[in-house]
mmCIF file of C-alpha atoms in Angstrom:
data_model
loop_
_atom_site.group_PDB
_atom_site.id
_atom_site.type_symbol
_atom_site.label_atom_id
_atom_site.label_comp_id
_atom_site.label_asym_id
_atom_site.label_seq_id
_atom_site.Cartn_x
_atom_site.Cartn_y
_atom_site.Cartn_z
ATOM 1 C CA MET X 832 106.679 104.522 122.993
ATOM 2 C CA ALA X 833 109.594 104.011 125.377
ATOM 3 C CA GLU X 834 112.328 101.669 124.226
ATOM 4 C CA ILE X 835 112.237 98.336 126.037
ATOM 5 C CA TRP X 836 115.617 96.728 125.616
ATOM 6 C CA PHE X 837 115.621 94.180 128.396
ATOM 7 C CA SER X 838 113.256 92.152 130.517
ATOM 8 C CA VAL X 839 114.704 89.964 133.251
ATOM 9 C CA THR X 840 111.694 87.648 133.178
ATOM 10 C CA THR X 841 111.846 87.134 129.435
ATOM 11 C CA LEU X 842 115.605 86.708 129.465
ATOM 12 C CA SER X 843 115.308 83.897 131.984
ATOM 13 C CA THR X 844 112.759 82.314 129.634
ATOM 14 C CA THR X 845 115.229 82.670 126.776
ATOM 15 C CA SER X 846 117.943 81.026 128.822
ATOM 16 C CA SER X 847 115.675 78.123 129.721
ATOM 17 C CA MET X 848 115.008 77.576 126.021
ATOM 18 C CA MET X 849 118.620 76.510 125.658
ATOM 19 C CA SER X 850 117.755 73.092 127.005
ATOM 20 C CA GLU X 851 119.936 70.025 127.188
ATOM 21 C CA GLU X 852 119.121 68.827 123.694
ATOM 22 C CA GLN X 853 120.470 72.147 122.346
ATOM 23 C CA SER X 854 123.599 72.139 124.452
ATOM 24 C CA ASN X 855 125.894 70.798 121.723
ATOM 25 C CA HIS X 856 124.711 72.526 118.533
ATOM 26 C CA TYR X 857 121.562 74.461 117.711
ATOM 27 C CA ARG X 858 119.352 72.786 115.101
ATOM 28 C CA PRO X 859 117.144 75.129 113.027
ATOM 29 C CA SER X 860 113.446 74.350 112.778
ATOM 30 C CA GLN X 861 112.288 72.801 109.520
ATOM 31 C CA GLY X 862 110.250 74.571 106.878
ATOM 32 C CA ALA X 863 111.595 78.065 106.236
ATOM 33 C CA ALA X 864 114.267 77.806 103.546
ATOM 34 C CA SER X 865 115.678 81.299 104.074
ATOM 35 C CA SER X 866 116.067 80.898 107.832
ATOM 36 C CA GLN X 867 117.755 77.522 107.375
ATOM 37 C CA ALA X 868 120.086 79.016 104.777
ATOM 38 C CA ALA X 869 120.994 81.869 107.119
ATOM 39 C CA VAL X 870 121.731 79.494 110.005
ATOM 40 C CA GLU X 871 123.912 77.358 107.725
ATOM 41 C CA ARG X 872 125.818 80.452 106.601
ATOM 42 C CA PHE X 873 126.380 81.450 110.213
ATOM 43 C CA CYS X 874 127.577 77.969 111.156
ATOM 44 C CA ASP X 875 129.903 77.962 108.120
ATOM 45 C CA GLY X 876 131.714 81.091 109.296
ATOM 46 C CA CYS X 877 129.646 84.203 108.556
ATOM 47 C CA ASN X 878 129.068 86.567 111.433
ATOM 48 C CA CYS X 879 125.430 86.993 112.443
ATOM 49 C CA SER X 880 124.884 90.126 110.362
ATOM 50 C CA GLN X 881 126.580 88.661 107.279
ATOM 51 C CA ALA X 882 124.491 85.500 107.571
ATOM 52 C CA VAL X 883 121.273 87.517 107.305
ATOM 53 C CA LEU X 884 122.298 89.994 104.602
ATOM 54 C CA THR X 885 123.927 87.452 102.277
ATOM 55 C CA THR X 886 120.832 85.236 102.489
ATOM 56 C CA TYR X 887 118.875 88.004 100.722
ATOM 57 C CA ALA X 888 121.645 89.284 98.437
ATOM 58 C CA LYS X 889 120.323 87.535 95.322
ATOM 59 C CA ARG X 890 116.832 88.974 95.861
ATOM 60 C CA TYR X 891 118.247 92.475 95.383
ATOM 61 C CA ALA X 892 120.912 91.601 92.778
ATOM 62 C CA LEU X 893 123.533 92.441 95.416
ATOM 63 C CA ASP X 894 126.924 90.835 94.879
ATOM 64 C CA GLU X 895 127.413 88.357 97.711
ATOM 65 C CA GLY X 896 131.035 89.356 98.237
ATOM 66 C CA LEU X 897 129.963 92.980 98.533
ATOM 67 C CA ALA X 898 127.231 91.974 100.991
ATOM 68 C CA MET X 899 129.843 90.141 103.078
ATOM 69 C CA ARG X 900 131.962 93.287 103.243
ATOM 70 C CA ILE X 901 129.034 95.595 104.016
ATOM 71 C CA ALA X 902 127.991 93.560 107.067
ATOM 72 C CA SER X 903 131.467 92.530 108.208
ATOM 73 C CA GLY X 904 131.755 95.065 111.034
ATOM 74 C CA LEU X 905 128.308 94.474 112.512
ATOM 75 C CA GLY X 906 128.775 91.085 114.174
ATOM 76 C CA GLY X 907 128.843 90.623 117.930
ATOM 77 C CA GLY X 908 126.636 93.641 118.528
ATOM 78 C CA VAL X 909 128.556 96.009 116.173
ATOM 79 C CA GLY X 910 132.299 95.372 116.259
ATOM 80 C CA ARG X 911 131.885 92.790 119.022
ATOM 81 C CA MET X 912 130.787 95.548 121.445
ATOM 82 C CA GLY X 913 127.745 93.609 122.665
ATOM 83 C CA ASP X 914 125.245 96.191 121.429
ATOM 84 C CA VAL X 915 122.366 95.567 118.975
ATOM 85 C CA CYS X 916 122.404 91.937 117.822
ATOM 86 C CA GLY X 917 124.025 91.538 114.411
ATOM 87 C CA THR X 918 121.023 89.595 113.143
ATOM 88 C CA LEU X 919 118.956 92.766 113.578
ATOM 89 C CA THR X 920 121.483 95.093 111.955
ATOM 90 C CA GLY X 921 121.721 92.660 109.035
ATOM 91 C CA ALA X 922 117.914 92.572 108.814
ATOM 92 C CA ALA X 923 117.813 96.384 108.935
ATOM 93 C CA LEU X 924 120.114 96.452 105.899
ATOM 94 C CA VAL X 925 117.713 94.108 104.066
ATOM 95 C CA LEU X 926 114.744 96.323 104.956
ATOM 96 C CA GLY X 927 116.683 99.283 103.613
ATOM 97 C CA LEU X 928 117.147 97.460 100.312
ATOM 98 C CA GLU X 929 113.444 96.592 100.232
ATOM 99 C CA LEU X 930 111.890 99.831 101.422
ATOM 100 C CA GLY X 931 114.558 102.505 101.626
ATOM 101 C CA PRO X 932 114.781 105.719 99.597
ATOM 102 C CA GLU X 933 116.982 106.073 96.544
ATOM 103 C CA ARG X 934 116.919 109.871 96.772
ATOM 104 C CA MET X 935 117.124 112.294 99.699
ATOM 105 C CA GLU X 936 113.684 113.678 98.865
ATOM 106 C CA GLU X 937 111.917 110.342 99.463
ATOM 107 C CA SER X 938 110.937 110.971 103.085
ATOM 108 C CA ASP X 939 108.031 108.488 102.936
ATOM 109 C CA ALA X 940 110.386 105.643 102.018
ATOM 110 C CA LYS X 941 112.737 106.576 104.851
ATOM 111 C CA GLU X 942 109.861 106.613 107.328
ATOM 112 C CA ALA X 943 108.565 103.259 106.036
ATOM 113 C CA THR X 944 112.014 101.748 106.603
ATOM 114 C CA TYR X 945 112.136 103.112 110.156
ATOM 115 C CA VAL X 946 108.688 101.692 110.912
ATOM 116 C CA ALA X 947 109.519 98.230 109.553
ATOM 117 C CA THR X 948 112.888 98.127 111.343
ATOM 118 C CA ARG X 949 111.237 99.113 114.594
ATOM 119 C CA GLN X 950 108.551 96.447 114.120
ATOM 120 C CA LEU X 951 111.209 93.807 113.502
ATOM 121 C CA GLN X 952 113.111 94.771 116.645
ATOM 122 C CA GLU X 953 109.965 94.861 118.791
ATOM 123 C CA ARG X 954 108.926 91.387 117.616
ATOM 124 C CA PHE X 955 112.429 90.072 118.253
ATOM 125 C CA ILE X 956 112.358 91.504 121.811
ATOM 126 C CA GLU X 957 108.956 89.873 122.407
ATOM 127 C CA ARG X 958 110.521 86.490 121.646
ATOM 128 C CA HIS X 959 113.908 86.849 123.302
ATOM 129 C CA GLY X 960 113.588 89.595 125.894
ATOM 130 C CA SER X 961 116.238 91.871 124.440
ATOM 131 C CA SER X 962 117.820 93.020 121.212
ATOM 132 C CA ARG X 963 121.285 93.505 122.732
ATOM 133 C CA CYS X 964 123.996 90.947 122.226
ATOM 134 C CA ARG X 965 125.383 91.174 125.790
ATOM 135 C CA GLU X 966 121.931 90.496 127.252
ATOM 136 C CA LEU X 967 121.050 87.707 124.821
ATOM 137 C CA LEU X 968 124.323 85.882 125.533
ATOM 138 C CA GLU X 969 124.642 87.037 129.154
ATOM 139 C CA LYS X 970 128.247 87.813 128.260
ATOM 140 C CA ASP X 971 129.797 91.127 127.261
ATOM 141 C CA LEU X 972 131.904 90.327 124.199
ATOM 142 C CA SER X 973 133.759 93.630 124.512
ATOM 143 C CA VAL X 974 135.396 92.245 127.669
ATOM 144 C CA PRO X 975 138.111 89.753 126.632
ATOM 145 C CA GLU X 976 137.524 87.422 129.582
ATOM 146 C CA GLU X 977 133.778 87.233 128.960
ATOM 147 C CA TYR X 978 134.362 86.683 125.228
ATOM 148 C CA ARG X 979 136.571 83.693 126.120
ATOM 149 C CA GLN X 980 133.824 82.421 128.456
ATOM 150 C CA ALA X 981 131.223 82.714 125.691
ATOM 151 C CA LYS X 982 133.438 80.629 123.407
ATOM 152 C CA ALA X 983 134.118 78.080 126.132
ATOM 153 C CA LEU X 984 130.381 77.736 126.795
ATOM 154 C CA ASP X 985 129.717 77.294 123.054
ATOM 155 C CA LEU X 986 127.216 80.164 123.120
ATOM 156 C CA PHE X 987 127.957 80.997 119.473
ATOM 157 C CA LYS X 988 126.839 77.473 118.553
ATOM 158 C CA THR X 989 123.925 77.044 120.950
ATOM 159 C CA ARG X 990 122.327 80.500 121.176
ATOM 160 C CA CYS X 991 123.357 82.629 118.210
ATOM 161 C CA PRO X 992 121.898 80.329 115.522
ATOM 162 C CA LEU X 993 118.507 80.662 117.228
ATOM 163 C CA TYR X 994 118.730 84.447 116.984
ATOM 164 C CA VAL X 995 119.740 84.207 113.315
ATOM 165 C CA GLU X 996 116.742 81.980 112.649
ATOM 166 C CA THR X 997 114.333 84.252 114.529
ATOM 167 C CA ALA X 998 115.516 87.397 112.748
ATOM 168 C CA VAL X 999 115.084 85.836 109.308
ATOM 169 C CA ILE X 1000 111.663 84.373 110.133
ATOM 170 C CA LEU X 1001 110.481 87.787 111.363
ATOM 171 C CA LEU X 1002 112.031 89.461 108.346
ATOM 172 C CA ASP X 1003 110.210 87.092 105.979
ATOM 173 C CA GLU X 1004 106.960 87.874 107.803
ATOM 174 C CA LEU X 1005 107.476 91.603 107.325
ATOM 175 C CA LEU X 1006 108.384 91.228 103.654
ATOM 176 C CA ASN X 1007 105.294 89.080 103.109
ATOM 177 C CA GLU X 1008 103.138 91.677 104.856
ATOM 178 C CA LYS X 1009 104.566 94.281 102.483
ATOM 179 C CA LYS X 1010 103.648 92.085 99.512
ATOM 180 C CA ILE X 1011 100.068 91.773 100.791
ATOM 181 C CA ASN X 1012 99.975 95.517 101.394
ATOM 182 C CA MET X 1013 101.241 96.147 97.851
ATOM 183 C CA LYS X 1014 98.504 93.976 96.358
ATOM 184 C CA GLN X 1015 95.866 95.794 98.390
ATOM 185 C CA LYS X 1016 97.158 99.132 97.112
ATOM 186 C CA ILE X 1017 97.012 97.866 93.523
ATOM 187 C CA LEU X 1018 93.421 96.703 94.081
ATOM 188 C CA THR X 1019 92.579 100.123 95.499
ATOM 189 C CA MET X 1020 94.013 101.818 92.411
ATOM 190 C CA LEU X 1021 92.141 99.450 90.084
ATOM 191 C CA GLU X 1022 88.877 100.215 91.893
ATOM 192 C CA LEU X 1023 89.522 103.958 91.740
ATOM 193 C CA GLN X 1024 90.364 103.787 88.034
ATOM 194 C CA ASP X 1025 87.221 101.798 87.258
ATOM 195 C CA ALA X 1026 85.133 104.334 89.196
ATOM 196 C CA MET X 1027 86.769 107.264 87.384
ATOM 197 C CA ASN X 1028 86.205 105.670 83.989
ATOM 198 C CA ARG X 1029 82.551 104.994 84.841
ATOM 199 C CA LYS X 1030 82.133 108.611 85.890
ATOM 200 C CA VAL X 1031 83.249 109.707 82.409
ATOM 201 C CA ASN X 1032 81.381 106.912 80.579
ATOM 202 C CA ASP X 1033 79.313 104.325 82.395
ATOM 203 C CA ASP X 1034 79.840 101.893 79.483
ATOM 204 C CA TRP X 1035 83.590 102.503 79.184
ATOM 205 C CA ARG X 1036 84.417 98.781 79.099
ATOM 206 C CA ASP X 1037 82.499 98.383 75.843
ATOM 207 C CA ALA X 1038 83.572 101.676 74.308
ATOM 208 C CA GLY X 1039 86.700 100.279 72.648
ATOM 209 C CA TYR X 1040 89.008 103.019 73.893
ATOM 210 C CA PRO X 1041 92.610 102.451 72.671
ATOM 211 C CA TRP X 1042 94.369 102.645 76.050
ATOM 212 C CA TYR X 1043 97.605 101.414 74.494
ATOM 213 C CA ARG X 1044 97.619 104.477 72.199
ATOM 214 C CA ALA X 1045 97.301 106.772 75.194
ATOM 215 C CA ILE X 1046 100.296 104.978 76.748
ATOM 216 C CA TRP X 1047 102.702 105.427 73.833
ATOM 217 C CA THR X 1048 101.567 109.018 73.297
ATOM 218 C CA GLU X 1049 102.356 109.779 76.947
ATOM 219 C CA CYS X 1050 105.733 108.082 76.437
ATOM 220 C CA ALA X 1051 106.576 110.663 73.775
ATOM 221 C CA GLU X 1052 105.601 113.479 76.153
ATOM 222 C CA MET X 1053 107.720 111.928 78.904
ATOM 223 C CA LEU X 1054 110.722 111.729 76.583
ATOM 224 C CA ASP X 1055 110.321 115.431 75.829
ATOM 225 C CA HIS X 1056 110.307 116.253 79.537
ATOM 226 C CA TYR X 1057 113.440 114.180 80.040
ATOM 227 C CA GLY X 1058 115.207 115.543 76.995
ATOM 228 C CA TRP X 1059 116.533 113.831 73.889
ATOM 229 C CA LYS X 1060 117.698 116.591 71.517
ATOM 230 C CA TRP X 1061 121.454 116.387 71.040
ATOM 231 C CA TRP X 1062 121.668 119.750 69.289
ATOM 232 C CA LYS X 1063 120.561 121.794 72.323
ATOM 233 C CA HIS X 1064 121.061 121.745 76.087
ATOM 234 C CA GLN X 1065 118.199 120.068 77.948
ATOM 235 C CA LYS X 1066 117.891 119.465 81.663
ATOM 236 C CA PRO X 1067 115.633 116.545 82.658
ATOM 237 C CA ASP X 1068 112.479 117.708 84.419
ATOM 238 C CA MET X 1069 112.074 114.697 86.708
ATOM 239 C CA GLN X 1070 109.010 116.068 88.473
ATOM 240 C CA GLN X 1071 107.159 116.173 85.156
ATOM 241 C CA VAL X 1072 108.630 112.795 84.193
ATOM 242 C CA HIS X 1073 107.150 111.270 87.345
ATOM 243 C CA LEU X 1074 103.772 112.848 86.621
ATOM 244 C CA GLU X 1075 103.848 111.370 83.104
ATOM 245 C CA ILE X 1076 104.604 107.927 84.584
ATOM 246 C CA VAL X 1077 101.573 108.292 86.857
ATOM 247 C CA ASP X 1078 99.427 109.334 83.868
ATOM 248 C CA ILE X 1079 100.584 106.235 81.982
ATOM 249 C CA TRP X 1080 99.665 104.150 85.027
ATOM 250 C CA HIS X 1081 96.066 105.425 84.746
ATOM 251 C CA PHE X 1082 95.883 104.019 81.216
ATOM 252 C CA ALA X 1083 97.710 100.817 82.156
ATOM 253 C CA LEU X 1084 95.233 100.142 84.968
ATOM 254 C CA SER X 1085 92.323 100.642 82.565
ATOM 255 C CA ASP X 1086 93.911 98.187 80.135
ATOM 256 C CA LEU X 1087 94.487 95.658 82.900
ATOM 257 C CA ILE X 1088 90.825 95.852 83.933
ATOM 258 C CA LEU X 1089 89.705 95.217 80.353
ATOM 259 C CA HIS X 1090 92.012 92.240 79.782
ATOM 260 C CA ASN X 1091 91.233 90.382 83.006
ATOM 261 C CA THR X 1092 88.044 88.795 84.268
ATOM 262 C CA THR X 1093 88.358 90.151 87.807
ATOM 263 C CA LEU X 1094 90.217 92.955 89.570
ATOM 264 C CA GLU X 1095 91.969 90.252 91.615
ATOM 265 C CA GLU X 1096 93.434 88.760 88.427
ATOM 266 C CA ALA X 1097 94.424 92.218 87.207
ATOM 267 C CA ALA X 1098 96.183 92.919 90.526
ATOM 268 C CA GLU X 1099 98.114 89.647 90.329
ATOM 269 C CA LEU X 1100 99.273 90.442 86.797
ATOM 270 C CA ALA X 1101 100.294 93.954 87.847
ATOM 271 C CA MET X 1102 102.275 92.613 90.809
ATOM 272 C CA LYS X 1103 104.064 90.107 88.608
ATOM 273 C CA GLY X 1104 105.024 92.766 86.069
ATOM 274 C CA LEU X 1105 106.120 95.315 88.652
ATOM 275 C CA GLY X 1106 108.283 92.664 90.287
ATOM 276 C CA GLU X 1107 109.982 91.714 87.011
ATOM 277 C CA PRO X 1108 111.143 94.923 85.298
ATOM 278 C CA SER X 1109 112.586 94.402 81.830
ATOM 279 C CA GLU X 1110 116.183 95.329 81.101
ATOM 280 C CA ALA X 1111 117.046 98.646 79.491
ATOM 281 C CA VAL X 1112 120.344 100.339 78.617
ATOM 282 C CA ASP X 1113 119.212 103.739 79.865
ATOM 283 C CA PHE X 1114 116.120 105.779 80.697
ATOM 284 C CA ARG X 1115 115.409 106.943 77.139
ATOM 285 C CA THR X 1116 115.642 103.368 75.900
ATOM 286 C CA SER X 1117 113.263 102.160 78.617
ATOM 287 C CA ILE X 1118 110.686 104.749 77.474
ATOM 288 C CA GLU X 1119 111.034 103.650 73.851
ATOM 289 C CA GLN X 1120 110.744 99.978 74.806
ATOM 290 C CA LEU X 1121 107.510 100.681 76.679
ATOM 291 C CA ALA X 1122 106.125 102.615 73.709
ATOM 292 C CA MET X 1123 107.119 99.872 71.219
ATOM 293 C CA ALA X 1124 105.680 97.092 73.391
ATOM 294 C CA SER X 1125 102.411 99.007 73.714
ATOM 295 C CA ILE X 1126 102.138 99.437 69.943
ATOM 296 C CA GLN X 1127 103.164 95.862 69.103
ATOM 297 C CA THR X 1128 100.816 94.188 71.609
ATOM 298 C CA GLN X 1129 98.153 96.932 71.686
ATOM 299 C CA SER X 1130 98.129 96.559 75.446
ATOM 300 C CA ALA X 1131 99.954 97.707 78.573
ATOM 301 C CA ASP X 1132 103.273 95.965 79.224
ATOM 302 C CA ILE X 1133 103.784 96.182 82.988
ATOM 303 C CA SER X 1134 107.348 94.818 82.959
ATOM 304 C CA HIS X 1135 108.435 97.617 80.617
ATOM 305 C CA PHE X 1136 106.489 100.101 82.725
ATOM 306 C CA ALA X 1137 108.345 98.831 85.810
ATOM 307 C CA ALA X 1138 111.655 99.374 83.984
ATOM 308 C CA VAL X 1139 110.683 103.008 83.352
ATOM 309 C CA MET X 1140 109.773 103.434 87.027
ATOM 310 C CA GLN X 1141 113.092 101.924 88.061
ATOM 311 C CA ALA X 1142 115.118 104.075 85.670
ATOM 312 C CA ALA X 1143 113.282 107.197 86.851
ATOM 313 C CA GLU X 1144 113.814 106.208 90.505
ATOM 314 C CA LEU X 1145 110.082 106.311 91.215
ATOM 315 C CA GLY X 1146 109.176 103.890 94.014
ATOM 316 C CA PHE X 1147 105.887 102.016 94.270
ATOM 317 C CA ASP X 1148 104.722 103.886 97.375
ATOM 318 C CA GLU X 1149 105.300 107.218 95.628
ATOM 319 C CA LEU X 1150 103.444 105.895 92.562
ATOM 320 C CA PHE X 1151 100.503 104.937 94.790
ATOM 321 C CA LYS X 1152 100.419 108.237 96.646
ATOM 322 C CA THR X 1153 100.622 110.363 93.504
ATOM 323 C CA TYR X 1154 98.176 108.161 91.582
ATOM 324 C CA VAL X 1155 95.529 108.327 94.298
ATOM 325 C CA GLY X 1156 96.030 112.083 94.575
ATOM 326 C CA LYS X 1157 95.642 112.574 90.826
ATOM 327 C CA ASN X 1158 92.628 110.262 90.730
ATOM 328 C CA VAL X 1159 90.922 112.197 93.512
ATOM 329 C CA LEU X 1160 91.734 115.464 91.734
ATOM 330 C CA ASN X 1161 90.135 114.093 88.547
ATOM 331 C CA PHE X 1162 86.999 113.229 90.521
ATOM 332 C CA PHE X 1163 87.071 116.678 92.088
ATOM 333 C CA ARG X 1164 87.332 118.307 88.671
ATOM 334 C CA GLN X 1165 84.372 116.334 87.349
ATOM 335 C CA ASP X 1166 82.318 117.207 90.426
ATOM 336 C CA HIS X 1167 83.065 120.896 89.919
ATOM 337 C CA GLY X 1168 82.171 121.356 86.271
ATOM 338 C CA TYR X 1169 85.234 120.116 84.363
ATOM 339 C CA LYS X 1170 83.153 118.476 81.629
ATOM 340 C CA GLU X 1171 80.857 121.503 81.327
ATOM 341 C CA GLY X 1172 83.784 123.935 81.191
ATOM 342 C CA SER X 1173 83.024 125.785 84.433
ATOM 343 C CA TYR X 1174 85.838 124.324 86.501
ATOM 344 C CA ILE X 1175 88.401 126.803 87.865
ATOM 345 C CA LYS X 1176 91.915 125.442 87.289
ATOM 346 C CA LEU X 1177 93.871 128.388 88.730
ATOM 347 C CA TRP X 1178 93.407 128.776 92.482
ATOM 348 C CA ASN X 1179 94.816 132.026 93.805
ATOM 349 C CA GLY X 1180 97.350 132.167 90.992
ATOM 350 C CA ARG X 1181 98.449 128.515 91.217
ATOM 351 C CA GLU X 1182 97.316 125.479 89.235
ATOM 352 C CA ASP X 1183 95.259 122.811 90.987
ATOM 353 C CA ASN X 1184 98.126 120.324 90.469
ATOM 354 C CA GLU X 1185 100.380 122.520 92.610
ATOM 355 C CA HIS X 1186 97.829 122.637 95.404
ATOM 356 C CA LEU X 1187 97.514 118.848 95.164
ATOM 357 C CA ALA X 1188 101.290 118.463 95.565
ATOM 358 C CA ASP X 1189 101.176 120.554 98.753
ATOM 359 C CA ILE X 1190 98.333 118.439 100.140
ATOM 360 C CA LEU X 1191 100.026 115.122 99.347
ATOM 361 C CA ALA X 1192 103.264 116.255 100.989
ATOM 362 C CA ASN X 1193 101.493 116.510 104.353
ATOM 363 C CA LEU X 1194 99.333 113.375 104.308
ATOM 364 C CA ASP X 1195 99.986 109.728 105.158
ATOM 365 C CA ALA X 1196 99.141 107.630 102.093
ATOM 366 C CA SER X 1197 98.849 104.475 104.227
ATOM 367 C CA SER X 1198 95.934 105.831 106.297
ATOM 368 C CA SER X 1199 92.513 104.317 105.594
ATOM 369 C CA GLY X 1200 90.901 107.696 104.872
ATOM 370 C CA PHE X 1201 93.699 109.020 102.642
ATOM 371 C CA SER X 1202 91.632 109.623 99.481
ATOM 372 C CA ASP X 1203 88.744 111.179 101.430
ATOM 373 C CA GLU X 1204 91.122 113.559 103.176
ATOM 374 C CA VAL X 1205 92.700 114.589 99.865
ATOM 375 C CA TYR X 1206 89.232 115.434 98.512
ATOM 376 C CA ARG X 1207 88.302 117.352 101.660
ATOM 377 C CA GLN X 1208 91.444 119.475 101.527
ATOM 378 C CA LEU X 1209 90.966 120.150 97.809
ATOM 379 C CA GLU X 1210 87.490 121.422 98.630
ATOM 380 C CA GLN X 1211 88.915 123.711 101.298
ATOM 381 C CA ALA X 1212 91.462 125.166 98.885
ATOM 382 C CA TYR X 1213 89.074 125.584 95.916
ATOM 383 C CA PRO X 1214 88.008 129.184 95.236
ATOM 384 C CA ALA X 1215 84.445 130.037 96.252
ATOM 385 C CA GLU X 1216 82.181 129.901 93.234
#
């Protein structure tokens, strides 16, 4: 899609929006607390980018003073050069905090951040005709004379607050869409787990399986993969650690299904726990806390699980992708004689898990047919019987 930075027709519409009643000071619309807060910050002296980023600082436990410094050079279209509006660069920083990768290997998170940032900019352009400061203000702030004209015309008081408000409203919309998307993914995983459990035992809900015991046992295995022995050198195997976290998630989902009346209720509880990770001194401690909570309550503690995810730098999207892949592989195994003992686990000298990793690396987990495509490609790779 070609970049559309500027539309003369839309810009004239934007200019006409600055009607006489807005000529003195811009007044933010009522209702959205975050957009009002951002406008107030801008009017109190923040630049446009700072106003947006600092509004969300608390959400990400980001020191507000640090947020001020991070965004300080982005106002006025990056260093007052009249380029991309500072409200959008500030919003891009927020989207990075929300969606961005913590490690170089997390290409899916990087792509998700690009997509969301592009969506935000496109929606902003739809409303205001451009994303560039010099076109929004009709003044090039990099030219001293035009900067003086912009100040004399009170453009920073009559136009810029509107752009701050719009950026934050659009940002809130995107973040809310992500929350809805997250819940849908949790529901998908709950449905897949229920189906897998029924495939093993149709009456699994009444079987009395101790899912909590499976959780703390997996915690011990995860600790071994990470390393805890002080008398010998151990290098953390984070790939195996992540796989253990996904295995624990299988058991946690089963426990959530059992302890809630509906999958909807289970999804809400999972979202709450994942959004409120418990505090832990370090990764080993977070594993032990999850194990202890599971034993003490004889149930899955999602807040402690979230703390383990956080300490292991495993994002939710990666959890979803790997979980669905493993779930599909479990179905595939059952369909190809796993229970009877005829399943072939080594495919051309490599374990099925390795083939799964290759397949997942090349698929889009957000596509509607993701799980079906994983199964299809597993079938293609499976040795002829």
